[in-house]
PDB file of C-alpha atoms in Angstrom:
ATOM      1  CA  MET A   1      23.368  38.737   1.514  1.00 38.00           C
ATOM      2  CA  ASN A   2      23.414  35.176   2.803  1.00 41.00           C
ATOM      3  CA  HIS A   3      19.996  33.499   2.808  1.00 40.00           C
ATOM      4  CA  THR A   4      20.559  30.379   4.885  1.00 40.00           C
ATOM      5  CA  ALA A   5      17.557  28.144   5.630  1.00 40.00           C
ATOM      6  CA  ARG A   6      17.365  26.533   9.037  1.00 46.00           C
ATOM      7  CA  THR A   7      17.899  22.792   8.911  1.00 49.00           C
ATOM      8  CA  THR A   8      16.178  22.012  12.226  1.00 70.00           C
ATOM      9  CA  ARG A   9      12.855  23.010  13.727  1.00 84.00           C
ATOM     10  CA  THR A  10      11.821  23.516  17.311  1.00 92.00           C
ATOM     11  CA  ALA A  11       9.499  21.076  19.060  1.00 94.00           C
ATOM     12  CA  SER A  12       6.731  23.691  18.899  1.00 94.00           C
ATOM     13  CA  GLU A  13       7.151  24.006  15.129  1.00 92.00           C
ATOM     14  CA  ASP A  14       7.012  20.231  14.708  1.00 93.00           C
ATOM     15  CA  LEU A  15       3.821  20.016  16.766  1.00 95.00           C
ATOM     16  CA  ARG A  16       2.261  22.804  14.676  1.00 94.00           C
ATOM     17  CA  VAL A  17       2.998  20.742  11.564  1.00 91.00           C
ATOM     18  CA  VAL A  18       0.766  18.013  12.996  1.00 94.00           C
ATOM     19  CA  VAL A  19      -1.982  20.485  13.931  1.00 94.00           C
ATOM     20  CA  GLU A  20      -1.936  22.366  10.626  1.00 91.00           C
ATOM     21  CA  HIS A  21      -1.601  19.384   8.288  1.00 90.00           C
ATOM     22  CA  TRP A  22      -3.791  16.831  10.055  1.00 93.00           C
ATOM     23  CA  GLU A  23      -6.801  17.529   7.840  1.00 90.00           C
ATOM     24  CA  HIS A  24      -4.566  17.279   4.757  1.00 86.00           C
ATOM     25  CA  LEU A  25      -3.446  13.868   5.994  1.00 88.00           C
ATOM     26  CA  ARG A  26      -6.984  12.649   6.711  1.00 88.00           C
ATOM     27  CA  SER A  27      -8.171  13.863   3.310  1.00 84.00           C
ATOM     28  CA  LEU A  28      -5.747  11.372   1.725  1.00 82.00           C
ATOM     29  CA  LEU A  29      -7.531   8.414   3.303  1.00 79.00           C
ATOM     30  CA  ASP A  30      -9.998   8.288   0.427  1.00 66.00           C
ATOM     31  CA  SER A  31      -8.037   7.955  -2.830  1.00 52.00           C
ATOM     32  CA  ALA A  32     -10.687  10.032  -4.648  1.00 47.00           C
ATOM     33  CA  THR A  33     -10.466  13.000  -2.275  1.00 45.00           C
ATOM     34  CA  PRO A  34      -9.066  16.111  -3.998  1.00 41.00           C
ATOM     35  CA  ASP A  35      -8.197  18.144  -0.868  1.00 47.00           C
ATOM     36  CA  VAL A  36      -4.571  17.123  -0.446  1.00 44.00           C
ATOM     37  CA  TRP A  37      -1.253  18.807   0.255  1.00 45.00           C
ATOM     38  CA  PRO A  38       0.693  19.787  -1.722  1.00 47.00           C
ATOM     39  CA  PRO A  39      -1.813  20.863  -4.420  1.00 47.00           C
ATOM     40  CA  LEU A  40      -2.681  18.388  -7.141  1.00 43.00           C
ATOM     41  CA  ARG A  41      -0.149  17.838  -9.884  1.00 40.00           C
ATOM     42  CA  PRO A  42      -1.016  18.750 -13.493  1.00 40.00           C
ATOM     43  CA  GLY A  43      -3.273  16.043 -14.877  1.00 40.00           C
ATOM     44  CA  ALA A  44      -4.610  14.950 -11.499  1.00 40.00           C
ATOM     45  CA  GLU A  45      -7.640  17.191 -11.929  1.00 43.00           C
ATOM     46  CA  TYR A  46      -8.456  15.371 -15.175  1.00 38.00           C
ATOM     47  CA  LEU A  47      -8.194  11.972 -13.476  1.00 38.00           C
ATOM     48  CA  ARG A  48     -10.419  13.155 -10.632  1.00 45.00           C
ATOM     49  CA  THR A  49     -12.987  14.318 -13.217  1.00 44.00           C
ATOM     50  CA  LEU A  50     -12.999  10.822 -14.707  1.00 41.00           C
ATOM     51  CA  ASP A  51     -13.578   9.305 -11.267  1.00 43.00           C
ATOM     52  CA  GLU A  52     -16.501  11.665 -10.671  1.00 48.00           C
ATOM     53  CA  HIS A  53     -17.923  10.822 -14.102  1.00 46.00           C
ATOM     54  CA  ASP A  54     -17.772   7.084 -13.394  1.00 46.00           C
ATOM     55  CA  ALA A  55     -19.464   7.596 -10.037  1.00 48.00           C
ATOM     56  CA  ALA A  56     -22.228   9.602 -11.707  1.00 51.00           C
ATOM     57  CA  GLU A  57     -22.705   6.861 -14.295  1.00 49.00           C
ATOM     58  CA  VAL A  58     -23.182   4.222 -11.603  1.00 47.00           C
ATOM     59  CA  ALA A  59     -25.583   6.485  -9.687  1.00 53.00           C
ATOM     60  CA  ALA A  60     -27.636   6.914 -12.862  1.00 55.00           C
ATOM     61  CA  GLY A  61     -27.889   3.148 -13.370  1.00 52.00           C
ATOM     62  CA  ARG A  62     -25.183   2.957 -16.038  1.00 54.00           C
ATOM     63  CA  HIS A  63     -21.578   1.828 -16.054  1.00 54.00           C
ATOM     64  CA  GLY A  64     -18.615   1.491 -18.332  1.00 53.00           C
ATOM     65  CA  GLN A  65     -18.204  -1.744 -20.220  1.00 52.00           C
ATOM     66  CA  GLN A  66     -15.477  -4.077 -18.951  1.00 57.00           C
ATOM     67  CA  LEU A  67     -15.168  -7.226 -21.032  1.00 56.00           C
ATOM     68  CA  VAL A  68     -14.001 -10.455 -19.466  1.00 59.00           C
ATOM     69  CA  THR A  69     -13.472 -13.902 -20.969  1.00 57.00           C
ATOM     70  CA  THR A  70     -15.893 -16.553 -19.706  1.00 57.00           C
ATOM     71  CA  ARG A  71     -15.890 -20.311 -20.355  1.00 56.00           C
ATOM     72  CA  HIS A  72     -19.282 -21.934 -20.940  1.00 56.00           C
ATOM     73  CA  GLU A  73     -20.150 -25.388 -19.534  1.00 57.00           C
ATOM     74  CA  SER A  74     -19.604 -26.762 -23.008  1.00 56.00           C
ATOM     75  CA  GLY A  75     -16.051 -25.468 -22.964  1.00 55.00           C
ATOM     76  CA  GLN A  76     -16.692 -22.619 -25.431  1.00 57.00           C
ATOM     77  CA  LEU A  77     -15.127 -19.230 -24.651  1.00 53.00           C
ATOM     78  CA  TYR A  78     -17.147 -16.037 -24.990  1.00 51.00           C
ATOM     79  CA  TYR A  79     -17.004 -12.389 -23.843  1.00 54.00           C
ATOM     80  CA  ALA A  80     -19.301 -10.681 -21.349  1.00 61.00           C
ATOM     81  CA  CYS A  81     -19.396  -7.437 -19.395  1.00 65.00           C
ATOM     82  CA  ALA A  82     -18.003  -7.901 -15.893  1.00 61.00           C
ATOM     83  CA  HIS A  83     -20.863  -5.852 -14.436  1.00 59.00           C
ATOM     84  CA  CYS A  84     -23.962  -7.099 -16.251  1.00 60.00           C
ATOM     85  CA  ASP A  85     -22.910 -10.037 -18.509  1.00 53.00           C
ATOM     86  CA  ARG A  86     -23.900  -8.111 -21.616  1.00 54.00           C
ATOM     87  CA  VAL A  87     -21.790  -6.934 -24.539  1.00 51.00           C
ATOM     88  CA  GLY A  88     -22.382  -3.533 -26.061  1.00 46.00           C
ATOM     89  CA  GLU A  89     -21.032  -0.010 -26.272  1.00 43.00           C
ATOM     90  CA  GLY A  90     -20.104   2.571 -23.684  1.00 43.00           C
ATOM     91  CA  HIS A  91     -21.997   3.581 -20.572  1.00 43.00           C
ATOM     92  CA  GLU A  92     -25.442   2.230 -21.509  1.00 48.00           C
ATOM     93  CA  HIS A  93     -25.426  -1.020 -19.545  1.00 50.00           C
ATOM     94  CA  PRO A  94     -28.155  -1.108 -16.896  1.00 49.00           C
ATOM     95  CA  VAL A  95     -26.990  -2.395 -13.524  1.00 45.00           C
ATOM     96  CA  ARG A  96     -28.667  -5.761 -12.926  1.00 45.00           C
ATOM     97  CA  ASP A  97     -30.857  -6.158  -9.858  1.00 49.00           C
ATOM     98  CA  ASP A  98     -29.193  -9.417  -8.887  1.00 47.00           C
ATOM     99  CA  ARG A  99     -25.798  -7.747  -8.610  1.00 45.00           C
ATOM    100  CA  GLY A 100     -24.868  -7.240  -4.985  1.00 47.00           C
ATOM    101  CA  PRO A 101     -23.206  -4.107  -3.582  1.00 46.00           C
ATOM    102  CA  GLY A 102     -19.881  -5.927  -3.412  1.00 45.00           C
ATOM    103  CA  GLN A 103     -19.383  -5.941  -7.182  1.00 47.00           C
ATOM    104  CA  LEU A 104     -16.661  -4.031  -9.006  1.00 43.00           C
ATOM    105  CA  ALA A 105     -17.399  -0.325  -9.598  1.00 44.00           C
ATOM    106  CA  GLU A 106     -20.112  -0.313  -6.929  1.00 43.00           C
ATOM    107  CA  LEU A 107     -17.749   0.042  -3.993  1.00 44.00           C
ATOM    108  CA  PRO A 108     -16.493   3.334  -2.547  1.00 48.00           C
ATOM    109  CA  ALA A 109     -12.872   4.226  -3.270  1.00 46.00           C
ATOM    110  CA  PRO A 110     -10.555   2.028  -1.189  1.00 52.00           C
ATOM    111  CA  LEU A 111      -8.731   3.433   1.827  1.00 60.00           C
ATOM    112  CA  ARG A 112      -5.051   4.109   1.430  1.00 75.00           C
ATOM    113  CA  LEU A 113      -3.534   1.762   3.972  1.00 83.00           C
ATOM    114  CA  HIS A 114      -0.249   3.649   4.362  1.00 84.00           C
ATOM    115  CA  VAL A 115      -2.213   6.820   5.173  1.00 86.00           C
ATOM    116  CA  ALA A 116      -4.393   4.959   7.694  1.00 89.00           C
ATOM    117  CA  ASP A 117      -1.236   3.534   9.260  1.00 89.00           C
ATOM    118  CA  ALA A 118       0.330   7.012   9.534  1.00 91.00           C
ATOM    119  CA  ILE A 119      -2.821   8.415  11.157  1.00 93.00           C
ATOM    120  CA  ARG A 120      -3.033   5.554  13.643  1.00 92.00           C
ATOM    121  CA  THR A 121       0.671   5.703  14.501  1.00 94.00           C
ATOM    122  CA  VAL A 122       0.923   9.476  14.970  1.00 95.00           C
ATOM    123  CA  GLU A 123      -2.282   9.568  16.993  1.00 95.00           C
ATOM    124  CA  PHE A 124      -1.113   6.737  19.243  1.00 94.00           C
ATOM    125  CA  VAL A 125       2.366   8.113  19.967  1.00 95.00           C
ATOM    126  CA  LEU A 126       1.186  11.683  20.650  1.00 96.00           C
ATOM    127  CA  ALA A 127      -1.720  10.589  22.856  1.00 95.00           C
ATOM    128  CA  SER A 128       0.582   8.194  24.729  1.00 95.00           C
ATOM    129  CA  LEU A 129       3.125  10.991  25.203  1.00 96.00           C
ATOM    130  CA  ALA A 130       0.406  13.297  26.542  1.00 95.00           C
ATOM    131  CA  ASP A 131      -0.690  10.507  28.934  1.00 95.00           C
ATOM    132  CA  GLU A 132       2.883  10.160  30.162  1.00 95.00           C
ATOM    133  CA  ILE A 133       3.513  13.902  30.619  1.00 96.00           C
ATOM    134  CA  ALA A 134       0.118  14.458  32.230  1.00 94.00           C
ATOM    135  CA  GLY A 135       0.803  11.635  34.656  1.00 94.00           C
ATOM    136  CA  ASP A 136       3.861  13.563  35.864  1.00 95.00           C
ATOM    137  CA  VAL A 137       2.668  17.186  35.896  1.00 95.00           C
ATOM    138  CA  GLN A 138      -1.142  17.284  35.896  1.00 93.00           C
ATOM    139  CA  ARG A 139      -2.917  17.480  39.239  1.00 92.00           C
ATOM    140  CA  ALA A 140      -5.805  15.149  39.976  1.00 88.00           C
ATOM    141  CA  ALA A 141      -9.239  16.303  38.920  1.00 81.00           C
ATOM    142  CA  VAL A 142     -11.577  17.785  41.489  1.00 80.00           C
ATOM    143  CA  ALA A 143     -13.954  15.035  42.629  1.00 76.00           C
ATOM    144  CA  ALA A 144     -17.647  15.891  42.870  1.00 75.00           C
ATOM    145  CA  PRO A 145     -19.725  14.491  45.758  1.00 73.00           C
ATOM    146  CA  ARG A 146     -21.278  11.161  44.852  1.00 71.00           C
ATOM    147  CA  ARG A 147     -24.617  12.043  46.444  1.00 66.00           C
ATOM    148  CA  PRO A 148     -24.950  15.819  46.686  1.00 58.00           C
ATOM    149  CA  GLY A 149     -27.573  16.725  49.227  1.00 58.00           C
ATOM    150  CA  THR A 150     -30.477  18.925  48.273  1.00 62.00           C
ATOM    151  CA  GLY A 151     -29.888  22.449  49.450  1.00 67.00           C
ATOM    152  CA  ASP A 152     -26.314  21.713  50.523  1.00 70.00           C
ATOM    153  CA  THR A 153     -24.464  24.796  49.234  1.00 74.00           C
ATOM    154  CA  ILE A 154     -21.019  23.282  49.833  1.00 72.00           C
ATOM    155  CA  ALA A 155     -21.900  20.149  47.856  1.00 71.00           C
ATOM    156  CA  ASP A 156     -23.446  22.225  45.074  1.00 71.00           C
ATOM    157  CA  SER A 157     -20.280  24.336  44.908  1.00 75.00           C
ATOM    158  CA  LEU A 158     -18.110  21.222  44.698  1.00 76.00           C
ATOM    159  CA  VAL A 159     -20.228  19.895  41.837  1.00 76.00           C
ATOM    160  CA  LEU A 160     -19.805  23.176  39.970  1.00 80.00           C
ATOM    161  CA  ILE A 161     -16.064  23.317  40.637  1.00 83.00           C
ATOM    162  CA  ALA A 162     -15.641  19.709  39.473  1.00 79.00           C
ATOM    163  CA  ALA A 163     -17.552  20.436  36.258  1.00 82.00           C
ATOM    164  CA  VAL A 164     -15.467  23.533  35.516  1.00 82.00           C
ATOM    165  CA  ASP A 165     -12.240  21.631  36.262  1.00 75.00           C
ATOM    166  CA  ALA A 166     -13.229  18.742  33.986  1.00 80.00           C
ATOM    167  CA  ALA A 167     -14.043  21.186  31.152  1.00 80.00           C
ATOM    168  CA  ASP A 168     -10.746  23.069  31.492  1.00 85.00           C
ATOM    169  CA  PRO A 169      -9.142  23.018  27.973  1.00 86.00           C
ATOM    170  CA  GLN A 170      -5.734  22.754  29.643  1.00 90.00           C
ATOM    171  CA  ARG A 171      -6.666  19.406  31.235  1.00 91.00           C
ATOM    172  CA  TRP A 172      -5.665  16.253  29.379  1.00 92.00           C
ATOM    173  CA  HIS A 173      -8.133  13.367  29.597  1.00 90.00           C
ATOM    174  CA  TYR A 174      -6.659   9.876  29.722  1.00 88.00           C
ATOM    175  CA  THR A 175      -9.724   8.022  28.470  1.00 84.00           C
ATOM    176  CA  MET A 176     -12.741  10.187  27.702  1.00 76.00           C
ATOM    177  CA  GLY A 177     -12.893  13.257  25.515  1.00 77.00           C
ATOM    178  CA  ASP A 178     -10.855  14.284  22.480  1.00 86.00           C
ATOM    179  CA  ARG A 179      -7.704  12.174  22.240  1.00 91.00           C
ATOM    180  CA  SER A 180      -6.930  12.974  18.608  1.00 93.00           C
ATOM    181  CA  ALA A 181      -3.447  13.797  17.355  1.00 95.00           C
ATOM    182  CA  PRO A 182      -4.198  17.547  16.913  1.00 96.00           C
ATOM    183  CA  ARG A 183      -5.626  17.732  20.443  1.00 95.00           C
ATOM    184  CA  ALA A 184      -2.591  15.954  21.904  1.00 96.00           C
ATOM    185  CA  ALA A 185      -0.224  18.154  19.883  1.00 96.00           C
ATOM    186  CA  GLN A 186      -1.978  21.320  21.059  1.00 95.00           C
ATOM    187  CA  TRP A 187      -1.895  20.164  24.691  1.00 95.00           C
ATOM    188  CA  LEU A 188       1.842  19.474  24.400  1.00 97.00           C
ATOM    189  CA  LEU A 189       2.313  22.891  22.791  1.00 96.00           C
ATOM    190  CA  ASP A 190       0.633  24.471  25.803  1.00 95.00           C
ATOM    191  CA  ARG A 191       2.949  22.578  28.128  1.00 95.00           C
ATOM    192  CA  LEU A 192       6.004  23.795  26.205  1.00 96.00           C
ATOM    193  CA  ALA A 193       4.665  27.353  26.501  1.00 95.00           C
ATOM    194  CA  ASP A 194       3.909  26.820  30.215  1.00 94.00           C
ATOM    195  CA  ARG A 195       0.306  27.937  29.801  1.00 92.00           C
ATOM    196  CA  PRO A 196      -1.640  28.284  33.062  1.00 90.00           C
ATOM    197  CA  GLY A 197      -3.844  25.349  33.976  1.00 88.00           C
ATOM    198  CA  PRO A 198      -4.061  22.276  36.192  1.00 92.00           C
ATOM    199  CA  CYS A 199      -0.419  21.398  35.483  1.00 92.00           C
ATOM    200  CA  ARG A 200       3.015  22.076  36.906  1.00 93.00           C
ATOM    201  CA  SER A 201       5.807  23.234  34.610  1.00 95.00           C
ATOM    202  CA  ILE A 202       7.512  20.471  32.657  1.00 96.00           C
ATOM    203  CA  ASN A 203      11.206  19.738  33.222  1.00 96.00           C
ATOM    204  CA  ASP A 204      14.101  19.340  30.792  1.00 96.00           C
ATOM    205  CA  ALA A 205      13.569  15.576  30.488  1.00 96.00           C
ATOM    206  CA  HIS A 206       9.958  16.199  29.459  1.00 96.00           C
ATOM    207  CA  ARG A 207      11.057  18.778  26.887  1.00 96.00           C
ATOM    208  CA  GLU A 208      13.639  16.415  25.433  1.00 96.00           C
ATOM    209  CA  ARG A 209      11.072  13.642  25.070  1.00 96.00           C
ATOM    210  CA  ILE A 210       8.499  15.973  23.504  1.00 96.00           C
ATOM    211  CA  THR A 211      11.143  17.274  21.084  1.00 96.00           C
ATOM    212  CA  ARG A 212      12.173  13.793  19.949  1.00 95.00           C
ATOM    213  CA  ILE A 213       8.669  12.406  19.477  1.00 96.00           C
ATOM    214  CA  ALA A 214       7.276  15.602  17.906  1.00 96.00           C
ATOM    215  CA  ARG A 215      10.090  15.533  15.334  1.00 93.00           C
ATOM    216  CA  GLU A 216       9.256  11.977  14.280  1.00 94.00           C
ATOM    217  CA  ALA A 217       5.506  12.692  14.219  1.00 94.00           C
ATOM    218  CA  ALA A 218       5.972  15.749  12.003  1.00 92.00           C
ATOM    219  CA  ARG A 219       8.242  13.821   9.645  1.00 89.00           C
ATOM    220  CA  ARG A 220       5.686  11.020   9.379  1.00 90.00           C
ATOM    221  CA  VAL A 221       2.903  13.481   8.551  1.00 91.00           C
ATOM    222  CA  GLU A 222       4.986  15.383   5.996  1.00 85.00           C
ATOM    223  CA  ARG A 223       6.326  12.229   4.387  1.00 84.00           C
ATOM    224  CA  THR A 224       2.812  10.852   3.979  1.00 85.00           C
ATOM    225  CA  ILE A 225       1.308  14.005   2.476  1.00 83.00           C
ATOM    226  CA  GLY A 226       4.380  14.643   0.300  1.00 72.00           C
ATOM    227  CA  ALA A 227       5.490  17.857   1.989  1.00 63.00           C
ATOM    228  CA  ASP A 228       8.772  16.650   3.466  1.00 57.00           C
ATOM    229  CA  ARG A 229      12.099  18.242   2.630  1.00 63.00           C
ATOM    230  CA  ARG A 230      13.639  17.028  -0.597  1.00 69.00           C
ATOM    231  CA  SER A 231      16.834  17.582  -2.551  1.00 77.00           C
ATOM    232  CA  VAL A 232      16.645  16.945  -6.286  1.00 81.00           C
ATOM    233  CA  GLU A 233      19.416  17.323  -8.851  1.00 85.00           C
ATOM    234  CA  LEU A 234      18.448  19.560 -11.767  1.00 88.00           C
ATOM    235  CA  THR A 235      18.902  18.288 -15.305  1.00 88.00           C
ATOM    236  CA  ARG A 236      21.123  21.230 -16.275  1.00 91.00           C
ATOM    237  CA  PRO A 237      24.559  21.879 -14.704  1.00 92.00           C
ATOM    238  CA  CYS A 238      25.880  25.081 -13.184  1.00 92.00           C
ATOM    239  CA  PRO A 239      26.507  27.620 -15.997  1.00 92.00           C
ATOM    240  CA  TRP A 240      29.740  28.809 -14.365  1.00 90.00           C
ATOM    241  CA  CYS A 241      31.548  25.578 -13.382  1.00 90.00           C
ATOM    242  CA  GLY A 242      29.523  22.696 -14.794  1.00 89.00           C
ATOM    243  CA  GLY A 243      28.839  21.240 -11.338  1.00 89.00           C
ATOM    244  CA  ALA A 244      25.582  19.640 -10.284  1.00 90.00           C
ATOM    245  CA  LEU A 245      22.783  21.996  -9.253  1.00 90.00           C
ATOM    246  CA  ILE A 246      20.639  20.714  -6.369  1.00 89.00           C
ATOM    247  CA  MET A 247      17.166  22.065  -5.591  1.00 87.00           C
ATOM    248  CA  HIS A 248      16.216  21.904  -1.906  1.00 82.00           C
ATOM    249  CA  THR A 249      12.497  22.193  -1.121  1.00 76.00           C
ATOM    250  CA  GLY A 250      10.240  21.586   1.847  1.00 66.00           C
ATOM    251  CA  SER A 251       7.103  22.735   3.616  1.00 55.00           C
ATOM    252  CA  ASP A 252       8.986  24.780   6.227  1.00 54.00           C
ATOM    253  CA  VAL A 253      11.862  26.204   4.156  1.00 60.00           C
ATOM    254  CA  ASP A 254      12.110  28.401   1.093  1.00 71.00           C
ATOM    255  CA  THR A 255      13.242  26.818  -2.157  1.00 81.00           C
ATOM    256  CA  VAL A 256      17.026  26.986  -2.503  1.00 88.00           C
ATOM    257  CA  VAL A 257      19.253  25.891  -5.384  1.00 90.00           C
ATOM    258  CA  SER A 258      22.876  25.108  -4.565  1.00 90.00           C
ATOM    259  CA  CYS A 259      25.970  24.270  -6.595  1.00 90.00           C
ATOM    260  CA  ALA A 260      27.720  21.110  -5.438  1.00 85.00           C
ATOM    261  CA  THR A 261      31.169  22.305  -6.560  1.00 84.00           C
ATOM    262  CA  GLY A 262      31.765  24.695  -3.673  1.00 71.00           C
ATOM    263  CA  LEU A 263      33.388  28.091  -3.232  1.00 68.00           C
ATOM    264  CA  VAL A 264      36.888  27.719  -4.659  1.00 71.00           C
ATOM    265  CA  ASP A 265      36.149  26.034  -7.980  1.00 80.00           C
ATOM    266  CA  CYS A 266      32.858  27.809  -8.779  1.00 86.00           C
ATOM    267  CA  SER A 267      32.795  31.482  -9.782  1.00 86.00           C
ATOM    268  CA  ALA A 268      28.993  31.840  -9.755  1.00 89.00           C
ATOM    269  CA  PRO A 269      27.788  35.246  -8.481  1.00 87.00           C
ATOM    270  CA  ALA A 270      25.720  33.613  -5.715  1.00 86.00           C
ATOM    271  CA  SER A 271      25.579  33.767  -1.931  1.00 83.00           C
ATOM    272  CA  PHE A 272      27.939  31.484  -0.069  1.00 83.00           C
ATOM    273  CA  ASN A 273      26.494  29.362   2.743  1.00 80.00           C
ATOM    274  CA  VAL A 274      29.331  29.072   5.239  1.00 75.00           C
ATOM    275  CA  ASP A 275      27.703  26.250   7.227  1.00 72.00           C
ATOM    276  CA  MET A 276      26.944  24.067   4.191  1.00 74.00           C
ATOM    277  CA  ARG A 277      30.085  25.137   2.235  1.00 78.00           C
ATOM    278  CA  ARG A 278      28.162  25.764  -0.959  1.00 82.00           C
ATOM    279  CA  ARG A 279      26.950  28.565  -3.196  1.00 86.00           C
ATOM    280  CA  GLU A 280      23.196  29.143  -3.059  1.00 89.00           C
ATOM    281  CA  TRP A 281      20.453  30.940  -4.943  1.00 90.00           C
ATOM    282  CA  GLY A 282      17.622  31.592  -2.466  1.00 86.00           C
ATOM    283  CA  THR A 283      15.736  34.814  -3.144  1.00 86.00           C
ATOM    284  CA  PRO A 284      13.230  35.106  -6.032  1.00 85.00           C
ATOM    285  CA  GLU A 285      15.605  37.536  -7.774  1.00 87.00           C
ATOM    286  CA  GLN A 286      18.551  35.132  -7.443  1.00 88.00           C
ATOM    287  CA  LEU A 287      16.539  32.172  -8.711  1.00 88.00           C
ATOM    288  CA  ALA A 288      15.270  34.187 -11.681  1.00 88.00           C
ATOM    289  CA  ALA A 289      18.834  35.246 -12.528  1.00 89.00           C
ATOM    290  CA  LEU A 290      19.980  31.614 -12.261  1.00 91.00           C
ATOM    291  CA  TYR A 291      17.367  30.384 -14.722  1.00 89.00           C
ATOM    292  CA  VAL A 292      18.254  33.194 -17.135  1.00 90.00           C
ATOM    293  CA  ALA A 293      21.898  32.072 -16.926  1.00 92.00           C
ATOM    294  CA  LEU A 294      20.841  28.439 -17.462  1.00 92.00           C
ATOM    295  CA  ASP A 295      18.890  29.354 -20.592  1.00 91.00           C
ATOM    296  CA  ALA A 296      21.822  31.400 -21.934  1.00 91.00           C
ATOM    297  CA  ALA A 297      24.261  28.542 -21.256  1.00 91.00           C
ATOM    298  CA  GLU A 298      21.958  26.095 -23.047  1.00 90.00           C
ATOM    299  CA  LYS A 299      21.745  28.385 -26.084  1.00 91.00           C
ATOM    300  CA  ARG A 300      25.549  28.667 -26.141  1.00 90.00           C
ATOM    301  CA  LYS A 301      25.856  24.908 -25.989  1.00 89.00           C
ATOM    302  CA  VAL A 302      23.377  24.426 -28.836  1.00 90.00           C
ATOM    303  CA  GLU A 303      25.249  26.972 -30.959  1.00 90.00           C
ATOM    304  CA  ALA A 304      28.604  25.336 -30.147  1.00 90.00           C
ATOM    305  CA  ASP A 305      27.215  21.929 -31.155  1.00 90.00           C
ATOM    306  CA  ARG A 306      25.983  23.388 -34.449  1.00 91.00           C
ATOM    307  CA  ARG A 307      29.386  24.931 -35.180  1.00 91.00           C
ATOM    308  CA  ALA A 308      31.069  21.631 -34.404  1.00 91.00           C
ATOM    309  CA  GLN A 309      28.659  19.799 -36.732  1.00 92.00           C
ATOM    310  CA  ARG A 310      29.289  22.302 -39.527  1.00 91.00           C
ATOM    311  CA  ALA A 311      33.066  22.034 -39.021  1.00 90.00           C
ATOM    312  CA  GLU A 312      32.831  18.225 -39.147  1.00 91.00           C
ATOM    313  CA  ALA A 313      30.750  18.404 -42.343  1.00 90.00           C
ATOM    314  CA  ARG A 314      33.327  20.686 -44.002  1.00 90.00           C
ATOM    315  CA  ARG A 315      36.143  18.369 -42.930  1.00 90.00           C
ATOM    316  CA  ARG A 316      34.391  15.410 -44.520  1.00 89.00           C
ATOM    317  CA  GLN A 317      33.773  17.398 -47.718  1.00 88.00           C
ATOM    318  CA  ARG A 318      37.455  18.338 -47.968  1.00 87.00           C
ATOM    319  CA  ALA A 319      38.498  14.729 -47.341  1.00 85.00           C
ATOM    320  CA  ALA A 320      36.099  13.552 -50.020  1.00 84.00           C
ATOM    321  CA  ALA A 321      37.400  16.183 -52.440  1.00 83.00           C
ATOM    322  CA  ARG A 322      40.997  15.123 -51.866  1.00 83.00           C
ATOM    323  CA  GLY A 323      40.009  11.511 -52.420  1.00 80.00           C
ATOM    324  CA  ASN A 324      38.345  12.379 -55.723  1.00 81.00           C
ATOM    325  CA  ALA A 325      41.371  14.391 -56.869  1.00 78.00           C
ATOM    326  CA  ALA A 326      43.742  11.557 -56.054  1.00 76.00           C
ATOM    327  CA  ALA A 327      41.594   9.161 -58.046  1.00 68.00           C
TER     328      ALA A 327
END
């Protein structure tokens, strides 16, 4: 059975990437925030615990010692703590009253500028795209009377209709209201699905523009949170032909391992991807069988190296023996 992963997504899928991963992206703004995607790597939990410990120490009026070299007016060098000018052990230094909030270890974790840039860029391009599409297909909002007369049923009805029209979730607002990236992405999704509302159907040119910009927005989000598609060469070669094994991963595709050698020169019992011209292991059963074969090939290699070492040792012994006999 051929398990071929799609290499392209639809515009709707790209927009859903923005909607579903926006909170993961925003959680990366603060470098101490643990709620990121993909999950934390081994060891990151330990580092986060240290950060929390340091924050607790500062909150309790203590801080870790950080020695710096200071030159006295006389020219003599001496050491002092960077936070309180004292020298001593551990987390027992009281924070001095004359230290302002701008001192080291008293500031919140810095913002990650590349994350802030990604948020600003994606939000701007999607909101601008929604402005452009809405300008073409969205009808004007119902205008309420400026001075509704008391008891005027027609004016009262117009006020109600205008309020309902303004609150319609299918209406895009150019200035006021929610203009976030998820809101813009969801509004564009509704246009692609031709949901009923105060809008005409979009045309092919609109769809092409949404597709192009949604693709770039999704890539920017995934690249920033570390969930983009990647291809990494494994350290061990193919057990059947010795070719390079490549692992392909991503947030929207299943993990696939392929052999770079191809069909003709590789005899691996794996599925053949006709489009990519490569053998692939894609299902959990296939991947498990591949790693079993890799372990077996490594054991064979280790045993072959040992036999070669023993044969070389015996050869040297025989050569030494012949040398002794000749002497």
